[in-house]
Structures are given as structure tokens and as C-alpha cells.
PDB file of C-alpha atoms in Angstrom:
ATOM      1  CA  MET A 194     -43.353 -51.598 -37.604  1.00 41.00           C
ATOM      2  CA  ILE A 195     -45.259 -50.699 -34.423  1.00 38.00           C
ATOM      3  CA  GLY A 196     -44.875 -46.984 -35.097  1.00 43.00           C
ATOM      4  CA  ARG A 197     -46.099 -47.411 -38.666  1.00 41.00           C
ATOM      5  CA  SER A 198     -49.078 -49.462 -37.509  1.00 38.00           C
ATOM      6  CA  LYS A 199     -50.062 -46.737 -35.042  1.00 39.00           C
ATOM      7  CA  ALA A 200     -49.771 -44.148 -37.813  1.00 41.00           C
ATOM      8  CA  VAL A 201     -52.001 -46.198 -40.116  1.00 39.00           C
ATOM      9  CA  LEU A 202     -54.596 -46.654 -37.382  1.00 36.00           C
ATOM     10  CA  ALA A 203     -54.571 -42.918 -36.665  1.00 42.00           C
ATOM     11  CA  LEU A 204     -55.088 -42.147 -40.330  1.00 41.00           C
ATOM     12  CA  LEU A 205     -57.952 -44.593 -40.675  1.00 40.00           C
ATOM     13  CA  ALA A 206     -59.551 -43.260 -37.497  1.00 40.00           C
ATOM     14  CA  GLY A 207     -59.231 -39.743 -38.846  1.00 42.00           C
ATOM     15  CA  ALA A 208     -60.858 -40.712 -42.125  1.00 42.00           C
ATOM     16  CA  ALA A 209     -63.710 -42.406 -40.269  1.00 38.00           C
ATOM     17  CA  ALA A 210     -64.233 -39.547 -37.815  1.00 38.00           C
ATOM     18  CA  THR A 211     -64.359 -36.980 -40.616  1.00 38.00           C
ATOM     19  CA  ALA A 212     -66.344 -38.855 -43.237  1.00 40.00           C
ATOM     20  CA  GLN A 213     -69.028 -36.198 -42.993  1.00 44.00           C
ATOM     21  CA  ALA A 214     -67.163 -33.124 -41.729  1.00 45.00           C
ATOM     22  CA  GLN A 215     -64.045 -33.497 -43.939  1.00 75.00           C
ATOM     23  CA  MET A 216     -61.969 -31.664 -41.312  1.00 79.00           C
ATOM     24  CA  LEU A 217     -61.881 -31.763 -37.506  1.00 86.00           C
ATOM     25  CA  GLU A 218     -59.967 -29.064 -35.585  1.00 85.00           C
ATOM     26  CA  ARG A 219     -59.014 -29.197 -31.910  1.00 85.00           C
ATOM     27  CA  GLU A 220     -56.867 -27.110 -29.562  1.00 85.00           C
ATOM     28  CA  LEU A 221     -54.341 -29.162 -27.547  1.00 84.00           C
ATOM     29  CA  GLY A 222     -52.921 -26.577 -25.168  1.00 84.00           C
ATOM     30  CA  ASP A 223     -50.892 -24.253 -27.363  1.00 86.00           C
ATOM     31  CA  LEU A 224     -51.008 -26.717 -30.259  1.00 90.00           C
ATOM     32  CA  LYS A 225     -53.585 -26.804 -33.048  1.00 92.00           C
ATOM     33  CA  LEU A 226     -54.573 -30.232 -34.371  1.00 91.00           C
ATOM     34  CA  LYS A 227     -56.304 -30.805 -37.685  1.00 91.00           C
ATOM     35  CA  LEU A 228     -57.614 -34.286 -38.475  1.00 89.00           C
ATOM     36  CA  GLY A 229     -59.471 -35.106 -41.641  1.00 85.00           C
ATOM     37  CA  SER A 230     -59.897 -36.699 -45.019  1.00 84.00           C
ATOM     38  CA  THR A 231     -58.977 -33.504 -46.880  1.00 83.00           C
ATOM     39  CA  PRO A 232     -55.356 -32.225 -47.044  1.00 83.00           C
ATOM     40  CA  SER A 233     -55.024 -29.324 -44.605  1.00 84.00           C
ATOM     41  CA  ARG A 234     -51.680 -27.901 -45.751  1.00 88.00           C
ATOM     42  CA  SER A 235     -49.568 -27.191 -48.802  1.00 89.00           C
ATOM     43  CA  MET A 236     -45.830 -26.539 -48.495  1.00 91.00           C
ATOM     44  CA  ALA A 237     -43.252 -24.302 -50.220  1.00 90.00           C
ATOM     45  CA  GLN A 238     -45.882 -21.673 -51.073  1.00 85.00           C
ATOM     46  CA  GLY A 239     -48.079 -24.267 -52.792  1.00 85.00           C
ATOM     47  CA  LEU A 240     -45.390 -26.145 -54.712  1.00 90.00           C
ATOM     48  CA  VAL A 241     -45.671 -29.307 -52.572  1.00 91.00           C
ATOM     49  CA  GLN A 242     -49.325 -30.318 -52.294  1.00 85.00           C
ATOM     50  CA  PRO A 243     -50.653 -33.548 -50.737  1.00 83.00           C
ATOM     51  CA  GLU A 244     -52.859 -35.490 -53.126  1.00 79.00           C
ATOM     52  CA  ARG A 245     -55.612 -38.095 -52.884  1.00 75.00           C
ATOM     53  CA  VAL A 246     -55.000 -41.137 -55.071  1.00 73.00           C
ATOM     54  CA  GLY A 247     -57.040 -43.815 -53.283  1.00 67.00           C
ATOM     55  CA  THR A 248     -60.576 -44.366 -52.067  1.00 68.00           C
ATOM     56  CA  PHE A 249     -59.504 -44.195 -48.410  1.00 77.00           C
ATOM     57  CA  HIS A 250     -57.258 -41.295 -47.451  1.00 81.00           C
ATOM     58  CA  GLY A 251     -56.699 -39.113 -44.396  1.00 86.00           C
ATOM     59  CA  GLY A 252     -54.189 -37.595 -42.037  1.00 89.00           C
ATOM     60  CA  PHE A 253     -53.366 -35.113 -39.305  1.00 91.00           C
ATOM     61  CA  ASP A 254     -51.515 -31.820 -38.988  1.00 93.00           C
ATOM     62  CA  LEU A 255     -50.132 -30.395 -35.720  1.00 93.00           C
ATOM     63  CA  THR A 256     -49.033 -26.735 -35.509  1.00 94.00           C
ATOM     64  CA  HIS A 257     -47.210 -24.826 -32.746  1.00 93.00           C
ATOM     65  CA  PRO A 258     -47.750 -21.043 -32.330  1.00 92.00           C
ATOM     66  CA  ASP A 259     -44.010 -20.464 -32.868  1.00 91.00           C
ATOM     67  CA  GLY A 260     -44.404 -21.744 -36.431  1.00 92.00           C
ATOM     68  CA  TRP A 261     -43.207 -25.357 -36.200  1.00 95.00           C
ATOM     69  CA  TYR A 262     -45.475 -28.025 -37.626  1.00 96.00           C
ATOM     70  CA  LEU A 263     -45.519 -31.748 -38.304  1.00 95.00           C
ATOM     71  CA  GLY A 264     -48.011 -34.091 -39.849  1.00 93.00           C
ATOM     72  CA  ASN A 265     -48.778 -37.275 -41.674  1.00 92.00           C
ATOM     73  CA  TRP A 266     -50.933 -37.702 -44.741  1.00 91.00           C
ATOM     74  CA  SER A 267     -51.912 -40.957 -46.424  1.00 89.00           C
ATOM     75  CA  PRO A 268     -53.172 -40.472 -49.993  1.00 86.00           C
ATOM     76  CA  SER A 269     -54.005 -44.179 -50.080  1.00 81.00           C
ATOM     77  CA  ALA A 270     -54.612 -46.556 -47.160  1.00 75.00           C
ATOM     78  CA  GLY A 271     -54.004 -49.578 -49.411  1.00 68.00           C
ATOM     79  CA  LEU A 272     -57.217 -51.335 -48.414  1.00 67.00           C
ATOM     80  CA  LEU A 273     -58.282 -52.266 -51.937  1.00 64.00           C
ATOM     81  CA  GLY A 274     -56.590 -54.880 -54.076  1.00 62.00           C
ATOM     82  CA  ASN A 275     -55.385 -52.433 -56.717  1.00 67.00           C
ATOM     83  CA  SER A 276     -54.036 -49.831 -54.247  1.00 69.00           C
ATOM     84  CA  ARG A 277     -50.922 -49.624 -52.091  1.00 78.00           C
ATOM     85  CA  LEU A 278     -50.348 -48.098 -48.677  1.00 84.00           C
ATOM     86  CA  GLU A 279     -48.539 -44.744 -48.800  1.00 86.00           C
ATOM     87  CA  LEU A 280     -47.568 -42.570 -45.823  1.00 89.00           C
ATOM     88  CA  ASN A 281     -46.296 -38.998 -46.268  1.00 92.00           C
ATOM     89  CA  SER A 282     -44.656 -37.644 -43.084  1.00 94.00           C
ATOM     90  CA  TYR A 283     -43.488 -34.039 -42.894  1.00 95.00           C
ATOM     91  CA  LEU A 284     -41.785 -31.632 -40.482  1.00 96.00           C
ATOM     92  CA  GLY A 285     -41.286 -27.930 -41.124  1.00 96.00           C
ATOM     93  CA  TYR A 286     -41.308 -24.340 -39.948  1.00 96.00           C
ATOM     94  CA  GLN A 287     -43.370 -21.464 -41.327  1.00 93.00           C
ATOM     95  CA  ARG A 288     -43.301 -17.771 -40.501  1.00 88.00           C
ATOM     96  CA  ALA A 289     -46.652 -16.380 -41.512  1.00 77.00           C
ATOM     97  CA  SER A 290     -46.651 -13.849 -44.319  1.00 67.00           C
ATOM     98  CA  ASP A 291     -47.490 -10.278 -43.352  1.00 66.00           C
ATOM     99  CA  ASP A 292     -46.914  -6.939 -45.047  1.00 68.00           C
ATOM    100  CA  THR A 293     -43.196  -7.718 -45.270  1.00 76.00           C
ATOM    101  CA  LEU A 294     -41.677 -11.170 -45.704  1.00 86.00           C
ATOM    102  CA  GLY A 295     -42.854 -14.694 -44.903  1.00 90.00           C
ATOM    103  CA  TYR A 296     -40.813 -17.875 -45.274  1.00 92.00           C
ATOM    104  CA  GLU A 297     -40.967 -21.642 -44.820  1.00 95.00           C
ATOM    105  CA  PHE A 298     -38.719 -24.714 -44.954  1.00 96.00           C
ATOM    106  CA  GLY A 299     -39.124 -28.393 -44.213  1.00 96.00           C
ATOM    107  CA  LEU A 300     -38.715 -32.051 -45.162  1.00 96.00           C
ATOM    108  CA  ILE A 301     -41.285 -34.586 -46.322  1.00 95.00           C
ATOM    109  CA  ARG A 302     -40.782 -38.356 -46.569  1.00 94.00           C
ATOM    110  CA  TYR A 303     -42.911 -40.462 -48.913  1.00 93.00           C
ATOM    111  CA  SER A 304     -42.883 -44.044 -47.625  1.00 91.00           C
ATOM    112  CA  PHE A 305     -44.454 -47.256 -48.919  1.00 86.00           C
ATOM    113  CA  PRO A 306     -44.347 -49.834 -46.079  1.00 84.00           C
ATOM    114  CA  ARG A 307     -44.897 -52.767 -48.459  1.00 73.00           C
ATOM    115  CA  LEU A 308     -42.598 -51.437 -51.195  1.00 78.00           C
ATOM    116  CA  GLU A 309     -39.610 -49.818 -49.464  1.00 74.00           C
ATOM    117  CA  ASP A 310     -37.766 -49.466 -52.793  1.00 79.00           C
ATOM    118  CA  LEU A 311     -40.144 -46.617 -53.676  1.00 83.00           C
ATOM    119  CA  ASP A 312     -39.406 -44.530 -50.554  1.00 88.00           C
ATOM    120  CA  ARG A 313     -38.208 -40.988 -51.285  1.00 92.00           C
ATOM    121  CA  HIS A 314     -37.467 -37.677 -49.565  1.00 94.00           C
ATOM    122  CA  GLU A 315     -38.177 -34.085 -50.533  1.00 96.00           C
ATOM    123  CA  LEU A 316     -36.636 -30.893 -49.156  1.00 97.00           C
ATOM    124  CA  TYR A 317     -38.682 -27.742 -49.680  1.00 97.00           C
ATOM    125  CA  ALA A 318     -38.551 -24.008 -48.949  1.00 97.00           C
ATOM    126  CA  GLY A 319     -40.531 -20.920 -49.861  1.00 95.00           C
ATOM    127  CA  ILE A 320     -40.737 -17.175 -49.386  1.00 93.00           C
ATOM    128  CA  SER A 321     -43.607 -14.745 -49.852  1.00 90.00           C
ATOM    129  CA  LEU A 322     -43.760 -10.994 -50.205  1.00 84.00           C
ATOM    130  CA  ALA A 323     -47.193  -9.341 -50.223  1.00 79.00           C
ATOM    131  CA  ASP A 324     -49.215 -11.440 -52.704  1.00 78.00           C
ATOM    132  CA  SER A 325     -46.234 -12.929 -54.603  1.00 85.00           C
ATOM    133  CA  ARG A 326     -44.610 -16.260 -53.783  1.00 90.00           C
ATOM    134  CA  LEU A 327     -41.463 -18.233 -54.612  1.00 94.00           C
ATOM    135  CA  GLY A 328     -41.162 -21.931 -53.782  1.00 96.00           C
ATOM    136  CA  ALA A 329     -38.422 -24.519 -54.330  1.00 97.00           C
ATOM    137  CA  ALA A 330     -38.250 -28.271 -53.804  1.00 97.00           C
ATOM    138  CA  TRP A 331     -35.606 -30.961 -54.270  1.00 97.00           C
ATOM    139  CA  ASN A 332     -36.879 -34.523 -54.548  1.00 95.00           C
ATOM    140  CA  LEU A 333     -34.520 -37.483 -54.076  1.00 94.00           C
ATOM    141  CA  ALA A 334     -36.151 -40.711 -55.319  1.00 92.00           C
ATOM    142  CA  PRO A 335     -34.745 -44.143 -56.247  1.00 91.00           C
ATOM    143  CA  GLY A 336     -32.930 -43.749 -59.562  1.00 92.00           C
ATOM    144  CA  ARG A 337     -33.405 -40.000 -59.939  1.00 94.00           C
ATOM    145  CA  SER A 338     -33.500 -36.512 -58.421  1.00 96.00           C
ATOM    146  CA  ASP A 339     -35.800 -33.622 -59.349  1.00 96.00           C
ATOM    147  CA  GLY A 340     -35.451 -29.927 -58.572  1.00 97.00           C
ATOM    148  CA  THR A 341     -38.423 -27.591 -59.045  1.00 97.00           C
ATOM    149  CA  LEU A 342     -39.002 -23.833 -58.769  1.00 96.00           C
ATOM    150  CA  LEU A 343     -42.402 -22.142 -58.486  1.00 96.00           C
ATOM    151  CA  LEU A 344     -42.945 -18.417 -59.064  1.00 95.00           C
ATOM    152  CA  ASP A 345     -46.409 -17.008 -58.403  1.00 92.00           C
ATOM    153  CA  LEU A 346     -46.935 -13.316 -59.155  1.00 86.00           C
ATOM    154  CA  ASP A 347     -50.181 -11.525 -58.371  1.00 77.00           C
ATOM    155  CA  LEU A 348     -50.199  -8.741 -60.992  1.00 74.00           C
ATOM    156  CA  LEU A 349     -53.278  -6.951 -59.713  1.00 66.00           C
ATOM    157  CA  HIS A 350     -52.427  -3.495 -61.007  1.00 64.00           C
ATOM    158  CA  PRO A 351     -53.145  -2.698 -63.732  1.00 69.00           C
ATOM    159  CA  LEU A 352     -53.747  -6.137 -65.303  1.00 74.00           C
ATOM    160  CA  ASN A 353     -55.714  -7.946 -62.554  1.00 81.00           C
ATOM    161  CA  LEU A 354     -53.741 -11.018 -63.658  1.00 85.00           C
ATOM    162  CA  ASP A 355     -52.351 -14.002 -61.752  1.00 88.00           C
ATOM    163  CA  MET A 356     -49.217 -15.613 -63.226  1.00 90.00           C
ATOM    164  CA  THR A 357     -47.669 -18.898 -62.101  1.00 93.00           C
ATOM    165  CA  LEU A 358     -44.432 -20.219 -63.591  1.00 95.00           C
ATOM    166  CA  THR A 359     -42.984 -23.648 -62.760  1.00 96.00           C
ATOM    167  CA  TYR A 360     -39.549 -24.798 -63.926  1.00 97.00           C
ATOM    168  CA  ALA A 361     -38.011 -28.206 -63.159  1.00 97.00           C
ATOM    169  CA  ASN A 362     -34.755 -30.062 -63.769  1.00 97.00           C
ATOM    170  CA  HIS A 363     -34.746 -33.858 -63.776  1.00 97.00           C
ATOM    171  CA  ALA A 364     -31.575 -35.965 -63.399  1.00 96.00           C
ATOM    172  CA  LEU A 365     -31.563 -39.752 -63.829  1.00 94.00           C
ATOM    173  CA  ASP A 366     -28.932 -41.929 -62.118  1.00 93.00           C
ATOM    174  CA  ARG A 367     -28.573 -44.068 -65.235  1.00 92.00           C
ATOM    175  CA  PRO A 368     -28.901 -42.903 -68.847  1.00 90.00           C
ATOM    176  CA  VAL A 369     -31.960 -44.084 -70.772  1.00 89.00           C
ATOM    177  CA  GLN A 370     -31.087 -45.525 -74.186  1.00 87.00           C
ATOM    178  CA  LEU A 371     -33.240 -44.162 -76.998  1.00 87.00           C
ATOM    179  CA  SER A 372     -34.245 -45.957 -80.178  1.00 83.00           C
ATOM    180  CA  ASP A 373     -31.861 -43.870 -82.321  1.00 80.00           C
ATOM    181  CA  GLY A 374     -28.841 -44.901 -80.234  1.00 77.00           C
ATOM    182  CA  ALA A 375     -28.630 -41.684 -78.230  1.00 83.00           C
ATOM    183  CA  SER A 376     -28.955 -41.614 -74.443  1.00 88.00           C
ATOM    184  CA  LEU A 377     -30.884 -39.356 -72.078  1.00 90.00           C
ATOM    185  CA  GLN A 378     -29.905 -38.589 -68.484  1.00 93.00           C
ATOM    186  CA  ARG A 379     -31.022 -34.993 -67.852  1.00 95.00           C
ATOM    187  CA  PHE A 380     -33.894 -32.865 -69.101  1.00 96.00           C
ATOM    188  CA  ASN A 381     -35.876 -29.759 -68.154  1.00 97.00           C
ATOM    189  CA  ASP A 382     -39.545 -28.845 -68.381  1.00 97.00           C
ATOM    190  CA  TRP A 383     -41.707 -25.859 -67.543  1.00 97.00           C
ATOM    191  CA  SER A 384     -45.272 -24.601 -67.381  1.00 96.00           C
ATOM    192  CA  LEU A 385     -46.828 -21.127 -67.420  1.00 96.00           C
ATOM    193  CA  ASN A 386     -50.348 -20.369 -66.198  1.00 94.00           C
ATOM    194  CA  LEU A 387     -52.141 -17.042 -66.625  1.00 93.00           C
ATOM    195  CA  SER A 388     -55.620 -16.332 -65.239  1.00 91.00           C
ATOM    196  CA  ARG A 389     -57.929 -13.377 -64.590  1.00 88.00           C
ATOM    197  CA  PRO A 390     -61.632 -12.758 -63.956  1.00 87.00           C
ATOM    198  CA  TRP A 391     -63.755 -11.659 -66.915  1.00 85.00           C
ATOM    199  CA  LEU A 392     -67.555 -11.147 -67.071  1.00 84.00           C
ATOM    200  CA  GLY A 393     -68.170 -13.455 -64.111  1.00 83.00           C
ATOM    201  CA  LEU A 394     -65.850 -16.124 -65.523  1.00 87.00           C
ATOM    202  CA  GLN A 395     -62.303 -17.111 -64.612  1.00 88.00           C
ATOM    203  CA  VAL A 396     -60.305 -17.133 -67.841  1.00 92.00           C
ATOM    204  CA  GLY A 397     -57.051 -19.080 -67.909  1.00 93.00           C
ATOM    205  CA  VAL A 398     -54.321 -19.879 -70.412  1.00 94.00           C
ATOM    206  CA  SER A 399     -51.735 -22.605 -69.767  1.00 96.00           C
ATOM    207  CA  TYR A 400     -48.576 -23.384 -71.696  1.00 96.00           C
ATOM    208  CA  SER A 401     -46.254 -26.314 -70.950  1.00 96.00           C
ATOM    209  CA  GLY A 402     -43.213 -27.740 -72.672  1.00 95.00           C
ATOM    210  CA  SER A 403     -39.805 -29.385 -72.292  1.00 96.00           C
ATOM    211  CA  ASP A 404     -36.406 -29.390 -73.961  1.00 94.00           C
ATOM    212  CA  LEU A 405     -36.968 -32.913 -75.331  1.00 93.00           C
ATOM    213  CA  ARG A 406     -37.921 -33.538 -78.942  1.00 90.00           C
ATOM    214  CA  GLY A 407     -38.479 -36.536 -81.183  1.00 87.00           C
ATOM    215  CA  ASN A 408     -37.189 -39.808 -79.713  1.00 86.00           C
ATOM    216  CA  GLY A 409     -36.358 -38.080 -76.441  1.00 89.00           C
ATOM    217  CA  CYS A 410     -40.041 -37.787 -75.621  1.00 91.00           C
ATOM    218  CA  SER A 411     -40.293 -41.574 -75.342  1.00 89.00           C
ATOM    219  CA  ALA A 412     -38.319 -41.336 -72.081  1.00 89.00           C
ATOM    220  CA  TYR A 413     -40.094 -38.258 -70.699  1.00 93.00           C
ATOM    221  CA  SER A 414     -41.085 -38.507 -67.016  1.00 92.00           C
ATOM    222  CA  GLY A 415     -41.479 -34.925 -65.851  1.00 93.00           C
ATOM    223  CA  GLN A 416     -44.129 -32.758 -64.250  1.00 92.00           C
ATOM    224  CA  ASN A 417     -46.287 -32.120 -67.336  1.00 94.00           C
ATOM    225  CA  ALA A 418     -48.964 -34.333 -68.825  1.00 90.00           C
ATOM    226  CA  GLN A 419     -47.003 -34.560 -72.080  1.00 91.00           C
ATOM    227  CA  CYS A 420     -43.510 -33.893 -73.377  1.00 93.00           C
ATOM    228  CA  ASP A 421     -44.309 -31.664 -76.372  1.00 92.00           C
ATOM    229  CA  ASP A 422     -45.420 -28.032 -76.254  1.00 94.00           C
ATOM    230  CA  SER A 423     -49.043 -27.702 -75.196  1.00 94.00           C
ATOM    231  CA  LEU A 424     -51.387 -24.688 -75.035  1.00 95.00           C
ATOM    232  CA  THR A 425     -54.708 -24.852 -73.149  1.00 94.00           C
ATOM    233  CA  LEU A 426     -57.513 -22.310 -72.747  1.00 93.00           C
ATOM    234  CA  ARG A 427     -59.826 -22.611 -69.713  1.00 90.00           C
ATOM    235  CA  LEU A 428     -63.138 -20.934 -68.918  1.00 90.00           C
ATOM    236  CA  GLU A 429     -64.484 -21.540 -65.398  1.00 85.00           C
ATOM    237  CA  HIS A 430     -67.652 -20.420 -63.660  1.00 80.00           C
ATOM    238  CA  PRO A 431     -68.530 -21.269 -60.038  1.00 74.00           C
ATOM    239  CA  LEU A 432     -71.817 -23.131 -59.540  1.00 72.00           C
ATOM    240  CA  PHE A 433     -72.474 -21.511 -56.151  1.00 61.00           C
TER     241      PHE A 433
END
């Protein structure tokens, strides 16, 4: 409990110290420390990304020149009545991408000090070659496990197109009984995102779906916003 209390205090101090700057960077000998209220790192080539789900959030990230890193991120400090304290602690190694091959691997633990039954672990890894990336993650949570692959291809020539494909398999420890008498224990889902610049805009098309249909969608709990096939067109323009 003492270690967790110190971690919470460090996170709150970081959020307070960076309320205006968002991110504070310091050199500690050979180590680089980042402290702030904005996530400073994504893992597995962008597949594992810290999120902000509460009003008060913050964390730190410590990197060694050899490539090792560790950190702690709290998406919610649990200070409000309708929020809960969450601490995400991670340890990994990353070889920076160059003209050849870059790679990364690590472990992240999602812990809820007041609700230990929700604690879970996630193993992740990723490789990159030039501007293309491949990431993988395996999440072990109470009652289920989830495996996810991310493929990001930068198709600059001749299409000037960015393509991201995510595919996930979800396995439940206990079958879910459906209204028609069938049961569901495993399912897959996927999403495809295409984007490219056009006349000063960023044009994007997204498609998502799963292998569940009908009654099976009542038990869907995957990575997409909905179980059924969905197609979305996006037009974005920067304000500045």
C-alpha cells in the first residue's frame, strides 16, 4: 500500500506541476524523465495507447539511452465520486526505428487499488520497417483474454495513402448464453482505416465489423463501437 500511495502522490504532483505546460522533461544523468498530464508514449507501434478517462490524470515516463523504459500513467485519479483510481504501470524495451528495422516489447499492468478484481495484464510487441509498422498485444483480464494485431502501411507511392488494419480475437472464460439458446465464447472483430490528403483536407474512410450476427451481437464486447458492419467517411481540416 505504501508503494501505491507514493505512486498516486507522484501522479498528482505531476498533474499539478504540468497543469499549464502539459509536459515537463528533465535529464537525470543518462536517463530522460517526462512528467505530465498528457500521455508521453504509445506502445507496440501505436497499438497500446494510454487514455484519459477522468478529470484528473497524469504520469511519468523514464527512458534509458540503451532503450529500456518504465513508467506509470493514471487515466483517472479517482478523486470524484463517480470515478475510480486506476494505475497503469509498464516496463519495456525499444530499439529506435532507422532505415532498417526497429522493434519493441514490454508488459503493462492495469491496476485498480480499490477494485482488485478488475486488475489485468497486457503483453505487447511491435516491429517497424521504414514507414510501416506491425504491432501485437495479448490482454489477460478477469474472465477473458484478448489478442490484437495492428498493421499500419504507409503507401506513399503512388497512392499517397495511409492504411491501418486491426484484427482481434476475444476468448471468454465462460460461455455467454444467448436468447435463442445458443452460447458464445469466442468471436473476432476487425477495422480498416484508409486516409490521404486531398485539397487541403484529410480524407478518411473507416470500415469495422465482426463475425457475430443476430442474437450474437447482444453479447458483443470487442474493440469496435458496434458489432455490425459499419462504414464511416471523415473529412478533416486543421484549424491552425
